[in-house]
Amino acid sequence: MRAIREALRVAYPFILVMALVDVVGQGFLSKSGFFFQIYHIGRWLPGIEFWQQGLQAVSIVVNGLVAVMVAFTTGHYLARTYHAEPLAVGMMSALAFLTLNVNYDTLGQGGHGNEGSQFLEVNLGPQGIFLAILVGLGVGWLASHLMQGLTTWWLHHRKKQLSWTGRIAWSLVVILSLTVATGYGVSWLVDGGINNLVYLALQTLSTNVGHDGWWIIAVTAISNGLWWLGLIGPISVAGNSSVTSLQNLAYAVQHGSGWGAPHPVTLHTLGDAYANFGGAGMTLALLIAIWIGSRQASYRRVANQTFLPNLLNLNEPTLLGLPVLFNPILLIPFVLAPAVSMLLAWAAIAWRLVPPIVYPVPRTTPGPLVGYLGTGGDWRALLLSLVCLSVSVLIYLPFVRLLNDEGDDDHAA
């Protein structure tokens, strides 16, 4: 667990920079951005395409390789616990992760898709963090034991020391042979590699979820639990463009409001509107709870650094910086806070206290404003959002205070 924590700590500054770049790129410079539309930035900012392309280049470099960093740092820190060669093992972990994400279709093998790219690039970003951690742990353990075993075997049978280069080279050959064989085999089963195989299996949970509030809450709870494991976004929320959302919008355009919309209870009207403040797990509430109840200087520092991205629903820095990922104390509120918020929203919509959201809002809209803007400016939706946020803060608060008992050491990045 310490190897994972240290790996996430090293990756955190890169993720933070990426998120701040995305705040500007997606929130201020993208045509679908919240602040772009509010302040009509496209009308008065000269050379907007230049700024967009520059920020996109930075985002591609950092965001596109973060999982490789995590694989390297996980293997590196695990090798240190075994008193092996940490830098060499870290490099082996990164290479092993890359071989699992080679696009074997470009080599004339495997399935059909992703033609032209040598790597499955989507798996190298935040979506690949879970696999990167597994690879780092596996390679870190195997390489450390291989090098120790090879040294002993060589000394016993050859009556001389195996060189430093020999220990690393033979271990690398074994590890790359295993990962290439695995990646090649998976390419015959599914396009997109091991990561995509896992994501496809998980996404079936959200297929035809319907309008059953309990099932919607359960699916969201499962999704948030998977986020806690580092499976970033395996279950997508319905969003503005789903069929039910478009039907609700058509109804609102015809009747002038969302009251009586045909689909009042959906993943979008519950999850997007009232259970996603800051991103998965209601992490905006977590930051507020840290400001109120945490005595850990490192937690408060991370909360300050990641507040702006969280406000625009970009919470990867918070997940890695505290970290929330693989933190058993934060698992319960990370799942419970969104579930309770959705339950409150479901009750309010069912009892006709608030209308469902029907109007599309930009993805980077601050979480507490989604319900207000999505209902066309209904103050009751804003009040419900504030209630959900307050309740979520109260859910997080005792767990944040429990983190104070971990000791005086800084545990966050």
Coordinates of C-alpha atoms in Angstrom, one line a residue:
M1 CA 0.0 0.0 0.0
R2 CA 2.9 2.4 0.7
A3 CA 4.3 1.8 -2.8
I4 CA 0.9 2.9 -4.2
R5 CA 0.7 5.9 -2.0
E6 CA 4.2 7.0 -2.9
A7 CA 3.6 6.4 -6.6
L8 CA 0.5 8.6 -6.5
R9 CA 2.4 11.2 -4.6
V10 CA 5.0 11.5 -7.4
A11 CA 2.3 11.6 -10.1
Y12 CA 0.2 14.2 -8.3
P13 CA 2.1 17.4 -9.5
F14 CA 1.8 16.3 -13.1
I15 CA -1.9 15.6 -12.7
L16 CA -2.4 18.9 -11.0
V17 CA -0.7 20.8 -13.9
M18 CA -2.8 18.8 -16.4
A19 CA -6.0 19.6 -14.5
L20 CA -5.2 23.3 -14.4
V21 CA -4.5 23.3 -18.1
D22 CA -7.8 21.5 -18.7
V23 CA -9.6 24.2 -16.5
V24 CA -8.4 26.8 -18.9
G25 CA -8.7 24.7 -22.1
Q26 CA -12.1 23.2 -21.4
G27 CA -13.7 25.9 -19.2
F28 CA -12.4 29.1 -20.8
L29 CA -11.2 28.3 -24.4
S30 CA -13.5 25.5 -25.5
K31 CA -16.7 26.5 -27.3
S32 CA -18.6 24.2 -25.0
G33 CA -16.9 25.6 -21.9
F34 CA -19.0 27.2 -19.1
F35 CA -16.9 30.4 -18.8
F36 CA -16.4 30.6 -22.6
Q37 CA -20.2 30.8 -23.0
I38 CA -20.8 33.1 -20.0
Y39 CA -18.1 35.7 -20.9
H40 CA -18.3 35.2 -24.7
I41 CA -14.5 34.8 -24.8
G42 CA -14.5 33.9 -28.5
R43 CA -15.6 37.4 -29.3
W44 CA -12.8 39.4 -27.6
L45 CA -9.8 37.1 -27.2
P46 CA -7.4 37.3 -30.1
G47 CA -5.7 34.2 -31.5
I48 CA -7.9 31.8 -29.6
E49 CA -7.0 28.9 -31.8
F50 CA -3.3 29.4 -31.0
W51 CA -4.1 29.3 -27.2
Q52 CA -6.3 26.2 -27.7
Q53 CA -3.6 24.3 -29.7
G54 CA -0.9 25.3 -27.2
L55 CA -2.9 24.0 -24.2
Q56 CA -4.0 20.9 -26.1
A57 CA -0.3 20.1 -26.7
V58 CA 0.5 20.3 -23.0
S59 CA -2.5 18.3 -22.1
I60 CA -1.7 15.5 -24.6
V61 CA 1.9 15.2 -23.3
V62 CA 1.0 15.0 -19.6
N63 CA -2.5 13.5 -19.7
G64 CA -1.5 11.0 -22.3
L65 CA 1.3 9.5 -20.3
V66 CA 0.2 9.7 -16.7
A67 CA -0.5 5.9 -16.4
V68 CA 3.1 5.2 -17.6
M69 CA 4.4 7.4 -14.8
V70 CA 2.3 5.6 -12.3
A71 CA 3.5 2.2 -13.5
F72 CA 7.1 3.4 -13.2
T73 CA 6.8 4.9 -9.7
T74 CA 4.8 1.9 -8.3
G75 CA 7.5 -0.5 -9.5
H76 CA 10.2 1.8 -8.3
Y77 CA 8.9 2.1 -4.7
L78 CA 8.0 -1.5 -4.4
A79 CA 11.6 -2.5 -5.5
R80 CA 13.0 -0.2 -2.8
T81 CA 11.1 -2.3 -0.2
Y82 CA 12.8 -5.4 -1.5
H83 CA 16.2 -3.6 -1.6
A84 CA 16.4 -4.3 -5.4
E85 CA 17.3 -1.9 -8.2
P86 CA 14.5 0.6 -8.0
L87 CA 15.2 2.7 -11.1
A88 CA 15.8 -0.4 -13.3
V89 CA 12.6 -2.1 -11.9
G90 CA 10.7 1.2 -12.5
M91 CA 11.8 1.2 -16.1
M92 CA 10.8 -2.5 -16.5
S93 CA 7.3 -1.6 -15.1
A94 CA 6.9 1.2 -17.5
L95 CA 8.0 -0.9 -20.5
A96 CA 5.8 -3.8 -19.3
F97 CA 2.8 -1.5 -19.2
L98 CA 3.5 -0.2 -22.6
T99 CA 3.8 -3.7 -24.1
L100 CA 0.3 -4.4 -22.7
N101 CA -0.9 -1.4 -24.6
V102 CA 0.8 -1.9 -27.9
N103 CA -1.7 -1.7 -30.8
Y104 CA -1.0 -5.1 -32.3
D105 CA -3.3 -4.4 -35.2
T106 CA -0.6 -2.1 -36.6
L107 CA 1.7 -5.1 -36.6
G108 CA -0.8 -7.1 -38.7
Q109 CA -2.0 -9.1 -35.7
G110 CA -5.0 -9.3 -33.4
G111 CA -8.4 -7.6 -34.1
H112 CA -9.5 -4.7 -36.1
G113 CA -9.4 -1.1 -35.0
N114 CA -7.2 1.8 -33.9
E115 CA -5.4 1.5 -37.2
G116 CA -2.3 3.8 -37.6
S117 CA -1.4 4.3 -33.9
Q118 CA 1.3 2.1 -32.4
F119 CA -0.1 2.3 -28.9
L120 CA -3.6 2.2 -27.4
E121 CA -3.2 5.8 -26.4
V122 CA -6.4 6.1 -24.4
N123 CA -5.0 3.5 -22.0
L124 CA -1.9 5.6 -21.3
G125 CA -3.8 8.4 -19.6
P126 CA -5.9 8.5 -16.4
Q127 CA -8.1 5.6 -17.7
G128 CA -5.1 3.3 -17.4
I129 CA -4.1 4.1 -13.8
F130 CA -5.6 0.9 -12.3
L131 CA -3.8 -1.3 -14.8
A132 CA -0.6 0.7 -14.3
I133 CA -0.8 0.1 -10.5
L134 CA -1.3 -3.6 -11.0
V135 CA 1.6 -3.8 -13.5
G136 CA 3.8 -1.8 -11.2
L137 CA 3.1 -4.1 -8.3
G138 CA 3.4 -7.3 -10.3
V139 CA 6.6 -6.3 -12.1
G140 CA 8.1 -4.8 -8.9
W141 CA 7.6 -8.0 -7.0
L142 CA 8.6 -10.3 -9.9
A143 CA 11.7 -8.4 -11.0
S144 CA 13.0 -8.0 -7.5
H145 CA 12.7 -11.7 -6.8
L146 CA 14.1 -12.6 -10.3
M147 CA 17.2 -10.5 -9.8
Q148 CA 17.8 -12.0 -6.3
G149 CA 17.2 -15.5 -7.6
L150 CA 19.4 -15.1 -10.6
T151 CA 22.2 -13.8 -8.4
T152 CA 22.0 -16.8 -6.1
W153 CA 21.6 -19.3 -9.0
W154 CA 24.6 -17.8 -10.9
L155 CA 26.8 -17.9 -7.9
H156 CA 25.9 -21.5 -7.1
H157 CA 26.3 -22.9 -10.6
R158 CA 28.8 -20.6 -12.2
K159 CA 30.9 -20.0 -9.1
K160 CA 31.0 -16.3 -9.8
Q161 CA 28.9 -13.1 -9.4
L162 CA 26.4 -12.3 -12.0
S163 CA 27.0 -8.7 -13.3
W164 CA 24.6 -5.9 -12.6
T165 CA 23.8 -5.7 -16.4
G166 CA 23.2 -9.4 -16.5
R167 CA 20.7 -9.3 -13.6
I168 CA 18.7 -6.6 -15.2
A169 CA 18.9 -7.9 -18.7
W170 CA 17.7 -11.4 -17.9
S171 CA 14.9 -10.1 -15.7
L172 CA 13.8 -7.7 -18.5
V173 CA 13.7 -10.5 -21.0
V174 CA 11.5 -12.7 -18.8
I175 CA 9.1 -9.8 -18.0
L176 CA 8.8 -8.5 -21.5
S177 CA 8.2 -12.0 -22.8
L178 CA 5.3 -12.4 -20.4
T179 CA 3.7 -9.1 -21.1
V180 CA 4.1 -9.3 -24.8
A181 CA 2.5 -12.7 -24.8
T182 CA -0.3 -11.4 -22.7
G183 CA -0.9 -8.3 -24.7
Y184 CA -0.8 -10.3 -28.0
G185 CA -3.2 -12.9 -26.7
V186 CA -5.7 -10.3 -25.5
S187 CA -5.6 -8.5 -28.9
W188 CA -7.2 -11.6 -30.4
L189 CA -10.1 -11.4 -27.9
V190 CA -10.9 -7.7 -27.9
D191 CA -9.8 -4.4 -29.4
G192 CA -8.3 -1.9 -26.9
G193 CA -6.2 -4.3 -24.8
I194 CA -6.7 -5.5 -21.2
N195 CA -8.0 -2.2 -20.0
N196 CA -10.7 -2.0 -22.6
L197 CA -11.7 -5.6 -21.8
V198 CA -12.3 -4.6 -18.2
Y199 CA -14.1 -1.4 -19.2
L200 CA -16.5 -3.1 -21.6
A201 CA -17.5 -5.6 -19.0
L202 CA -18.2 -2.8 -16.5
Q203 CA -20.1 -0.6 -18.9
T204 CA -22.7 -3.3 -19.4
L205 CA -23.9 -2.2 -15.9
S206 CA -25.1 1.1 -17.2
T207 CA -26.8 -0.2 -20.4
N208 CA -30.5 0.3 -20.3
V209 CA -30.4 1.3 -16.7
G210 CA -34.0 2.7 -17.1
H211 CA -35.8 4.8 -14.6
D212 CA -35.6 2.8 -11.5
G213 CA -34.1 5.1 -8.9
W214 CA -32.7 2.3 -6.7
W215 CA -30.9 0.7 -9.7
I216 CA -29.6 4.1 -10.7
I217 CA -28.2 4.7 -7.2
A218 CA -26.7 1.2 -7.2
V219 CA -25.0 1.7 -10.5
T220 CA -23.6 5.0 -9.4
A221 CA -22.3 3.5 -6.2
I222 CA -20.6 0.7 -8.1
S223 CA -19.1 3.3 -10.5
N224 CA -17.8 5.4 -7.6
G225 CA -16.3 2.3 -5.9
L226 CA -14.4 1.6 -9.2
W227 CA -13.2 5.2 -9.3
W228 CA -11.8 4.6 -5.8
L229 CA -9.8 1.6 -7.3
G230 CA -8.4 3.8 -10.0
L231 CA -10.8 2.7 -12.8
I232 CA -11.4 6.2 -13.9
G233 CA -14.9 6.6 -15.4
P234 CA -15.7 3.0 -16.3
I235 CA -19.4 3.7 -16.1
S236 CA -20.5 6.8 -18.0
V237 CA -23.4 8.9 -16.8
A238 CA -26.2 9.4 -19.3
G239 CA -25.2 13.1 -20.0
N240 CA -26.9 15.8 -22.1
S241 CA -26.9 13.8 -25.3
S242 CA -28.7 10.6 -24.2
V243 CA -32.1 9.8 -25.8
T244 CA -34.0 10.4 -22.6
S245 CA -32.3 13.8 -22.1
L246 CA -33.2 14.8 -25.7
Q247 CA -36.8 13.8 -25.1
N248 CA -36.9 15.8 -21.9
L249 CA -35.5 18.8 -23.8
A250 CA -38.0 18.5 -26.6
Y251 CA -40.8 18.4 -24.0
A252 CA -39.4 21.5 -22.2
V253 CA -39.1 23.4 -25.5
Q254 CA -42.7 22.5 -26.3
H255 CA -44.2 23.2 -22.9
G256 CA -41.9 26.0 -21.6
S257 CA -40.6 24.1 -18.5
G258 CA -39.4 20.7 -17.2
W259 CA -42.5 20.1 -15.1
G260 CA -44.1 16.9 -16.4
A261 CA -41.1 15.8 -18.5
P262 CA -41.4 12.2 -19.7
H263 CA -38.3 11.0 -18.0
P264 CA -37.9 12.7 -14.6
V265 CA -35.7 10.0 -13.0
T266 CA -32.6 9.1 -15.0
L267 CA -28.8 8.9 -14.5
H268 CA -28.6 12.4 -15.8
T269 CA -31.4 14.1 -13.7
L270 CA -30.1 12.5 -10.5
G271 CA -26.4 11.9 -11.0
D272 CA -25.2 14.7 -13.1
A273 CA -27.4 17.3 -11.4
Y274 CA -27.0 16.5 -7.7
A275 CA -24.4 13.8 -7.1
N276 CA -21.4 14.9 -9.1
F277 CA -20.2 18.1 -7.5
G278 CA -16.5 18.2 -8.1
G279 CA -16.6 14.9 -10.0
A280 CA -17.2 11.3 -8.9
G281 CA -17.6 10.9 -5.1
M282 CA -18.8 14.5 -4.5
T283 CA -15.2 15.5 -4.0
L284 CA -16.1 19.2 -3.7
A285 CA -17.8 18.3 -0.4
L286 CA -14.6 16.4 0.6
L287 CA -12.6 19.6 0.1
I288 CA -15.0 21.6 2.2
A289 CA -14.9 19.0 4.9
I290 CA -11.1 19.1 4.9
W291 CA -11.2 22.9 5.4
I292 CA -13.6 22.5 8.3
G293 CA -12.2 19.5 10.1
S294 CA -8.7 18.5 9.0
R295 CA -5.6 19.3 11.1
Q296 CA -3.3 17.7 8.5
A297 CA -1.4 20.5 6.7
S298 CA -0.8 18.3 3.6
Y299 CA -4.5 17.6 3.2
R300 CA -5.4 21.3 3.5
R301 CA -2.7 22.1 1.0
V302 CA -4.0 19.6 -1.5
A303 CA -7.6 20.9 -0.9
N304 CA -6.4 24.5 -1.7
Q305 CA -4.5 23.4 -4.8
T306 CA -7.3 21.3 -6.3
F307 CA -10.3 23.5 -5.5
L308 CA -10.5 25.2 -8.9
P309 CA -10.4 22.0 -10.9
N310 CA -13.0 20.4 -8.5
L311 CA -15.2 23.4 -9.0
L312 CA -15.3 22.5 -12.8
N313 CA -15.7 18.8 -12.0
L314 CA -12.1 17.8 -12.7
N315 CA -11.1 15.8 -9.7
E316 CA -8.2 13.6 -10.7
P317 CA -5.7 15.7 -8.8
T318 CA -7.8 15.3 -5.6
L319 CA -8.0 11.5 -6.2
L320 CA -4.2 11.2 -6.5
G321 CA -3.1 14.0 -4.2
L322 CA -4.8 13.2 -0.9
P323 CA -4.9 10.3 -2.1
V324 CA -8.5 9.2 -2.3
L325 CA -7.6 6.2 -4.4
F326 CA -7.0 3.1 -2.3
N327 CA -7.7 5.0 0.9
P328 CA -9.9 2.7 3.0
I329 CA -11.1 5.5 5.3
L330 CA -12.4 7.6 2.5
L331 CA -14.1 4.7 0.6
I332 CA -17.3 4.8 2.6
P333 CA -18.1 8.5 2.2
F334 CA -16.8 8.5 -1.4
V335 CA -19.6 6.0 -2.2
L336 CA -22.2 7.1 0.4
A337 CA -22.3 10.9 -0.2
P338 CA -23.4 10.6 -3.9
A339 CA -25.9 7.9 -3.0
V340 CA -27.5 10.0 -0.3
S341 CA -27.6 13.0 -2.6
M342 CA -29.3 11.1 -5.4
L343 CA -31.8 9.7 -2.9
L344 CA -32.6 13.3 -1.8
A345 CA -32.9 14.4 -5.4
W346 CA -35.1 11.4 -6.3
A347 CA -37.5 12.2 -3.4
A348 CA -37.6 15.9 -4.3
I349 CA -38.4 15.1 -8.0
A350 CA -40.9 12.4 -7.1
W351 CA -42.8 14.7 -4.7
R352 CA -42.7 17.4 -7.3
L353 CA -40.7 19.8 -5.1
V354 CA -38.3 20.5 -7.9
P355 CA -38.6 19.9 -11.7
P356 CA -36.0 17.6 -13.3
I357 CA -33.2 19.2 -15.3
V358 CA -34.0 19.3 -18.9
Y359 CA -31.7 21.9 -20.5
P360 CA -28.2 21.0 -21.5
V361 CA -25.3 22.5 -19.5
P362 CA -21.6 22.6 -20.3
R363 CA -19.5 19.8 -18.7
T364 CA -17.4 22.3 -16.9
T365 CA -20.4 24.0 -15.2
P366 CA -19.7 24.3 -11.4
G367 CA -21.5 21.4 -9.8
P368 CA -23.9 23.2 -7.5
L369 CA -25.1 25.3 -10.5
V370 CA -26.0 22.3 -12.8
G371 CA -29.4 21.8 -11.3
Y372 CA -30.2 25.5 -11.3
L373 CA -29.2 26.1 -14.9
G374 CA -30.5 22.7 -16.1
T375 CA -34.0 23.6 -14.9
G376 CA -33.9 27.0 -16.5
G377 CA -33.1 28.9 -13.4
D378 CA -35.5 27.3 -10.8
W379 CA -34.4 28.5 -7.3
R380 CA -35.7 25.3 -5.8
A381 CA -33.1 23.3 -7.8
L382 CA -30.4 25.6 -6.4
L383 CA -31.6 25.1 -2.9
L384 CA -31.7 21.3 -3.4
S385 CA -28.1 21.4 -4.7
L386 CA -27.0 23.3 -1.6
V387 CA -28.8 20.8 0.6
C388 CA -27.1 17.9 -1.2
L389 CA -23.7 19.6 -0.9
S390 CA -24.2 20.3 2.9
V391 CA -25.3 16.8 3.6
S392 CA -22.3 15.4 1.7
V393 CA -20.0 17.6 3.7
L394 CA -21.6 16.2 6.9
I395 CA -21.0 12.7 5.6
Y396 CA -17.4 13.3 4.9
L397 CA -16.6 15.3 8.1
P398 CA -16.3 12.4 10.6
F399 CA -14.0 10.5 8.2
V400 CA -11.9 13.5 7.6
R401 CA -11.5 13.9 11.4
L402 CA -10.6 10.2 11.6
L403 CA -7.7 10.9 9.2
N404 CA -6.4 13.3 11.8
D405 CA -5.6 10.3 14.0
E406 CA -3.2 8.9 11.4
G407 CA -0.4 10.9 13.1
D408 CA 1.6 14.1 12.6
D409 CA 3.2 13.0 9.3
D410 CA 2.1 14.5 6.1
H411 CA 0.2 11.7 4.3
A412 CA -0.9 13.7 1.2
A413 CA 1.2 15.0 -1.7

